[in-house]
PDB file of C-alpha atoms in Angstrom:
ATOM      1  CA  MET M 280      -1.296  18.938 -17.975  1.00 64.00           C
ATOM      2  CA  PRO M 281      -1.687  18.889 -14.294  1.00 67.00           C
ATOM      3  CA  ASP M 282       1.251  21.691 -13.163  1.00 75.00           C
ATOM      4  CA  PHE M 283       2.461  20.379 -10.238  1.00 77.00           C
ATOM      5  CA  ASN M 284       2.968  23.403  -7.759  1.00 82.00           C
ATOM      6  CA  THR M 285      -1.085  22.774  -7.642  1.00 84.00           C
ATOM      7  CA  LEU M 286      -0.927  19.226  -6.844  1.00 81.00           C
ATOM      8  CA  VAL M 287       1.728  19.944  -3.707  1.00 82.00           C
ATOM      9  CA  GLU M 288      -0.244  22.932  -2.497  1.00 86.00           C
ATOM     10  CA  PHE M 289      -3.380  20.270  -2.924  1.00 86.00           C
ATOM     11  CA  SER M 290      -1.729  18.176  -1.052  1.00 84.00           C
ATOM     12  CA  CYS M 291      -0.432  20.548   1.924  1.00 83.00           C
ATOM     13  CA  GLY M 292      -3.679  22.139   2.123  1.00 87.00           C
ATOM     14  CA  ASN M 293      -6.073  19.263   2.243  1.00 89.00           C
ATOM     15  CA  CYS M 294      -3.375  17.320   4.681  1.00 88.00           C
ATOM     16  CA  ILE M 295      -5.605  15.930   7.259  1.00 91.00           C
ATOM     17  CA  GLY M 296      -8.189  14.837   4.801  1.00 93.00           C
ATOM     18  CA  ILE M 297      -5.620  12.681   2.651  1.00 92.00           C
ATOM     19  CA  CYS M 298      -4.404  10.933   5.755  1.00 92.00           C
ATOM     20  CA  ALA M 299      -7.646  10.493   7.061  1.00 94.00           C
ATOM     21  CA  PHE M 300      -8.877   8.292   3.945  1.00 96.00           C
ATOM     22  CA  LEU M 301      -4.614   7.291   2.963  1.00 95.00           C
ATOM     23  CA  VAL M 302      -4.041   5.398   6.272  1.00 96.00           C
ATOM     24  CA  PRO M 303      -7.228   3.423   6.697  1.00 96.00           C
ATOM     25  CA  ALA M 304      -7.274   1.947   3.326  1.00 96.00           C
ATOM     26  CA  ASN M 305      -3.613   1.152   3.435  1.00 96.00           C
ATOM     27  CA  LEU M 306      -4.498  -0.491   6.243  1.00 96.00           C
ATOM     28  CA  LEU M 307      -7.618  -2.311   5.416  1.00 97.00           C
ATOM     29  CA  VAL M 308      -6.336  -3.155   1.613  1.00 97.00           C
ATOM     30  CA  THR M 309      -3.108  -4.785   2.727  1.00 96.00           C
ATOM     31  CA  ILE M 310      -5.099  -6.602   5.043  1.00 96.00           C
ATOM     32  CA  LEU M 311      -7.446  -8.061   2.837  1.00 96.00           C
ATOM     33  CA  THR M 312      -4.329  -8.841   0.195  1.00 96.00           C
ATOM     34  CA  MET M 313      -3.043 -11.078   3.871  1.00 95.00           C
ATOM     35  CA  GLY M 314      -6.258 -12.670   3.941  1.00 95.00           C
ATOM     36  CA  LEU M 315      -6.926 -13.721  -0.039  1.00 95.00           C
ATOM     37  CA  VAL M 316      -2.952 -15.194   0.336  1.00 94.00           C
ATOM     38  CA  ALA M 317      -4.063 -17.319   3.879  1.00 93.00           C
ATOM     39  CA  LEU M 318      -7.042 -18.198   2.279  1.00 93.00           C
ATOM     40  CA  ARG M 319      -6.028 -19.245  -1.091  1.00 91.00           C
ATOM     41  CA  ARG M 320      -7.609 -17.269  -3.066  1.00 92.00           C
ATOM     42  CA  PRO M 321      -7.724 -16.956  -7.102  1.00 91.00           C
ATOM     43  CA  SER M 322      -3.694 -14.835  -8.502  1.00 91.00           C
ATOM     44  CA  TYR M 323      -6.600 -12.839  -9.962  1.00 92.00           C
ATOM     45  CA  GLN M 324      -7.906 -11.331  -6.407  1.00 94.00           C
ATOM     46  CA  VAL M 325      -4.951 -11.171  -4.896  1.00 94.00           C
ATOM     47  CA  TRP M 326      -3.509  -9.253  -7.614  1.00 94.00           C
ATOM     48  CA  GLN M 327      -6.419  -6.949  -7.893  1.00 96.00           C
ATOM     49  CA  SER M 328      -5.818  -6.439  -3.849  1.00 96.00           C
ATOM     50  CA  VAL M 329      -2.190  -5.494  -4.304  1.00 96.00           C
ATOM     51  CA  GLY M 330      -2.926  -3.368  -7.095  1.00 96.00           C
ATOM     52  CA  ILE M 331      -5.005  -0.535  -4.907  1.00 96.00           C
ATOM     53  CA  ALA M 332      -3.022  -1.115  -1.955  1.00 96.00           C
ATOM     54  CA  SER M 333       0.091  -0.182  -3.971  1.00 95.00           C
ATOM     55  CA  PHE M 334      -1.603   2.534  -5.298  1.00 96.00           C
ATOM     56  CA  PHE M 335      -2.787   4.216  -1.874  1.00 96.00           C
ATOM     57  CA  ALA M 336       0.783   3.514  -0.941  1.00 96.00           C
ATOM     58  CA  SER M 337       2.276   5.416  -3.654  1.00 95.00           C
ATOM     59  CA  VAL M 338      -0.334   8.148  -3.173  1.00 94.00           C
ATOM     60  CA  MET M 339       1.277   8.612   0.281  1.00 95.00           C
ATOM     61  CA  ILE M 340       4.750   8.008  -0.103  1.00 94.00           C
ATOM     62  CA  LEU M 341       4.158  10.972  -2.835  1.00 92.00           C
ATOM     63  CA  HIS M 342       2.285  13.160  -0.521  1.00 92.00           C
ATOM     64  CA  VAL M 343       4.419  12.689   1.778  1.00 93.00           C
ATOM     65  CA  TYR M 344       7.471  13.824  -0.311  1.00 91.00           C
ATOM     66  CA  THR M 345       5.772  16.925  -1.204  1.00 90.00           C
ATOM     67  CA  TRP M 346       6.127  17.811   2.714  1.00 89.00           C
ATOM     68  CA  PHE M 347       9.584  16.771   2.750  1.00 88.00           C
ATOM     69  CA  MET M 348      10.038  19.347  -0.634  1.00 87.00           C
ATOM     70  CA  ILE M 349       8.496  21.883   1.511  1.00 86.00           C
ATOM     71  CA  GLY M 350      11.080  21.424   4.395  1.00 86.00           C
ATOM     72  CA  VAL M 351       8.161  19.847   6.956  1.00 81.00           C
ATOM     73  CA  VAL M 352      10.118  17.200   9.061  1.00 84.00           C
ATOM     74  CA  MET M 353       8.444  15.728  11.758  1.00 89.00           C
ATOM     75  CA  ALA M 354       7.749  12.222  13.015  1.00 90.00           C
ATOM     76  CA  PRO M 355       4.504  11.708  11.341  1.00 88.00           C
ATOM     77  CA  THR M 356       6.312  12.089   8.051  1.00 90.00           C
ATOM     78  CA  TYR M 357       8.250   9.864   8.945  1.00 94.00           C
ATOM     79  CA  ILE M 358       5.783   7.395  10.332  1.00 94.00           C
ATOM     80  CA  LEU M 359       3.278   7.913   7.246  1.00 94.00           C
ATOM     81  CA  LEU M 360       6.417   6.527   4.932  1.00 95.00           C
ATOM     82  CA  TRP M 361       7.315   3.443   7.052  1.00 96.00           C
ATOM     83  CA  LEU M 362       3.792   3.039   6.701  1.00 96.00           C
ATOM     84  CA  ALA M 363       3.594   3.097   2.880  1.00 96.00           C
ATOM     85  CA  ILE M 364       6.886   1.422   2.347  1.00 96.00           C
ATOM     86  CA  THR M 365       5.551  -1.309   4.874  1.00 97.00           C
ATOM     87  CA  CYS M 366       2.469  -1.970   2.935  1.00 96.00           C
ATOM     88  CA  LEU M 367       3.832  -2.363  -0.378  1.00 96.00           C
ATOM     89  CA  VAL M 368       6.288  -4.730   1.301  1.00 96.00           C
ATOM     90  CA  ILE M 369       3.717  -6.710   2.711  1.00 96.00           C
ATOM     91  CA  ASN M 370       1.878  -6.781  -0.917  1.00 95.00           C
ATOM     92  CA  PHE M 371       4.943  -7.409  -2.786  1.00 95.00           C
ATOM     93  CA  GLY M 372       5.606 -10.219  -0.085  1.00 95.00           C
ATOM     94  CA  ALA M 373       1.873 -11.936  -0.446  1.00 94.00           C
ATOM     95  CA  ILE M 374       2.634 -11.918  -4.169  1.00 93.00           C
ATOM     96  CA  LEU M 375       5.828 -14.151  -3.820  1.00 93.00           C
ATOM     97  CA  TYR M 376       4.177 -15.836  -1.077  1.00 93.00           C
ATOM     98  CA  GLN M 377       1.070 -16.769  -3.371  1.00 90.00           C
ATOM     99  CA  ARG M 378       3.483 -17.554  -6.252  1.00 89.00           C
ATOM    100  CA  ARG M 379       5.811 -19.596  -3.867  1.00 88.00           C
ATOM    101  CA  TYR M 380       3.110 -22.275  -2.571  1.00 82.00           C
ATOM    102  CA  SER M 381       0.836 -22.015  -5.171  1.00 75.00           C
ATOM    103  CA  ASN M 382       1.436 -25.143  -6.908  1.00 64.00           C
ATOM    104  CA  SER M 383       2.552 -26.699  -3.302  1.00 54.00           C
ATOM    105  CA  PRO M 384       0.074 -29.640  -1.894  1.00 52.00           C
ATOM    106  CA  SER M 385      -2.488 -28.717   1.132  1.00 53.00           C
ATOM    107  CA  LEU M 386      -1.646 -28.981   4.097  1.00 50.00           C
ATOM    108  CA  SER M 387      -4.711 -30.413   5.297  1.00 48.00           C
ATOM    109  CA  ASN M 388      -5.234 -34.323   5.955  1.00 45.00           C
ATOM    110  CA  ASN M 389      -7.378 -34.372   3.235  1.00 49.00           C
ATOM    111  CA  ALA M 390      -5.721 -36.787   0.984  1.00 43.00           C
TER     112      ALA M 390
END
């Protein structure tokens, strides 16, 4: 089992690399989820996208919490936390939106 202190050290030592990957990954996969819902894609595709996005957002939240644990309280930590929570809310909202409107008739004029 990995040592928690080792994970915290890794997170703090590689912050720029972790954030350089997680910020665009969160944004891109969340946008993908919104696009899949807007295009009325099958629910398994939306669930896959939400799962990946939720994983990235959760990792970012854990990364930010490691900074809080060592006492780094600055604007970037709150901005990254806000970004991750926003991505989580958007993804879960996309699931709810798709469930609510997937059985409704199409809004197009093709009768």
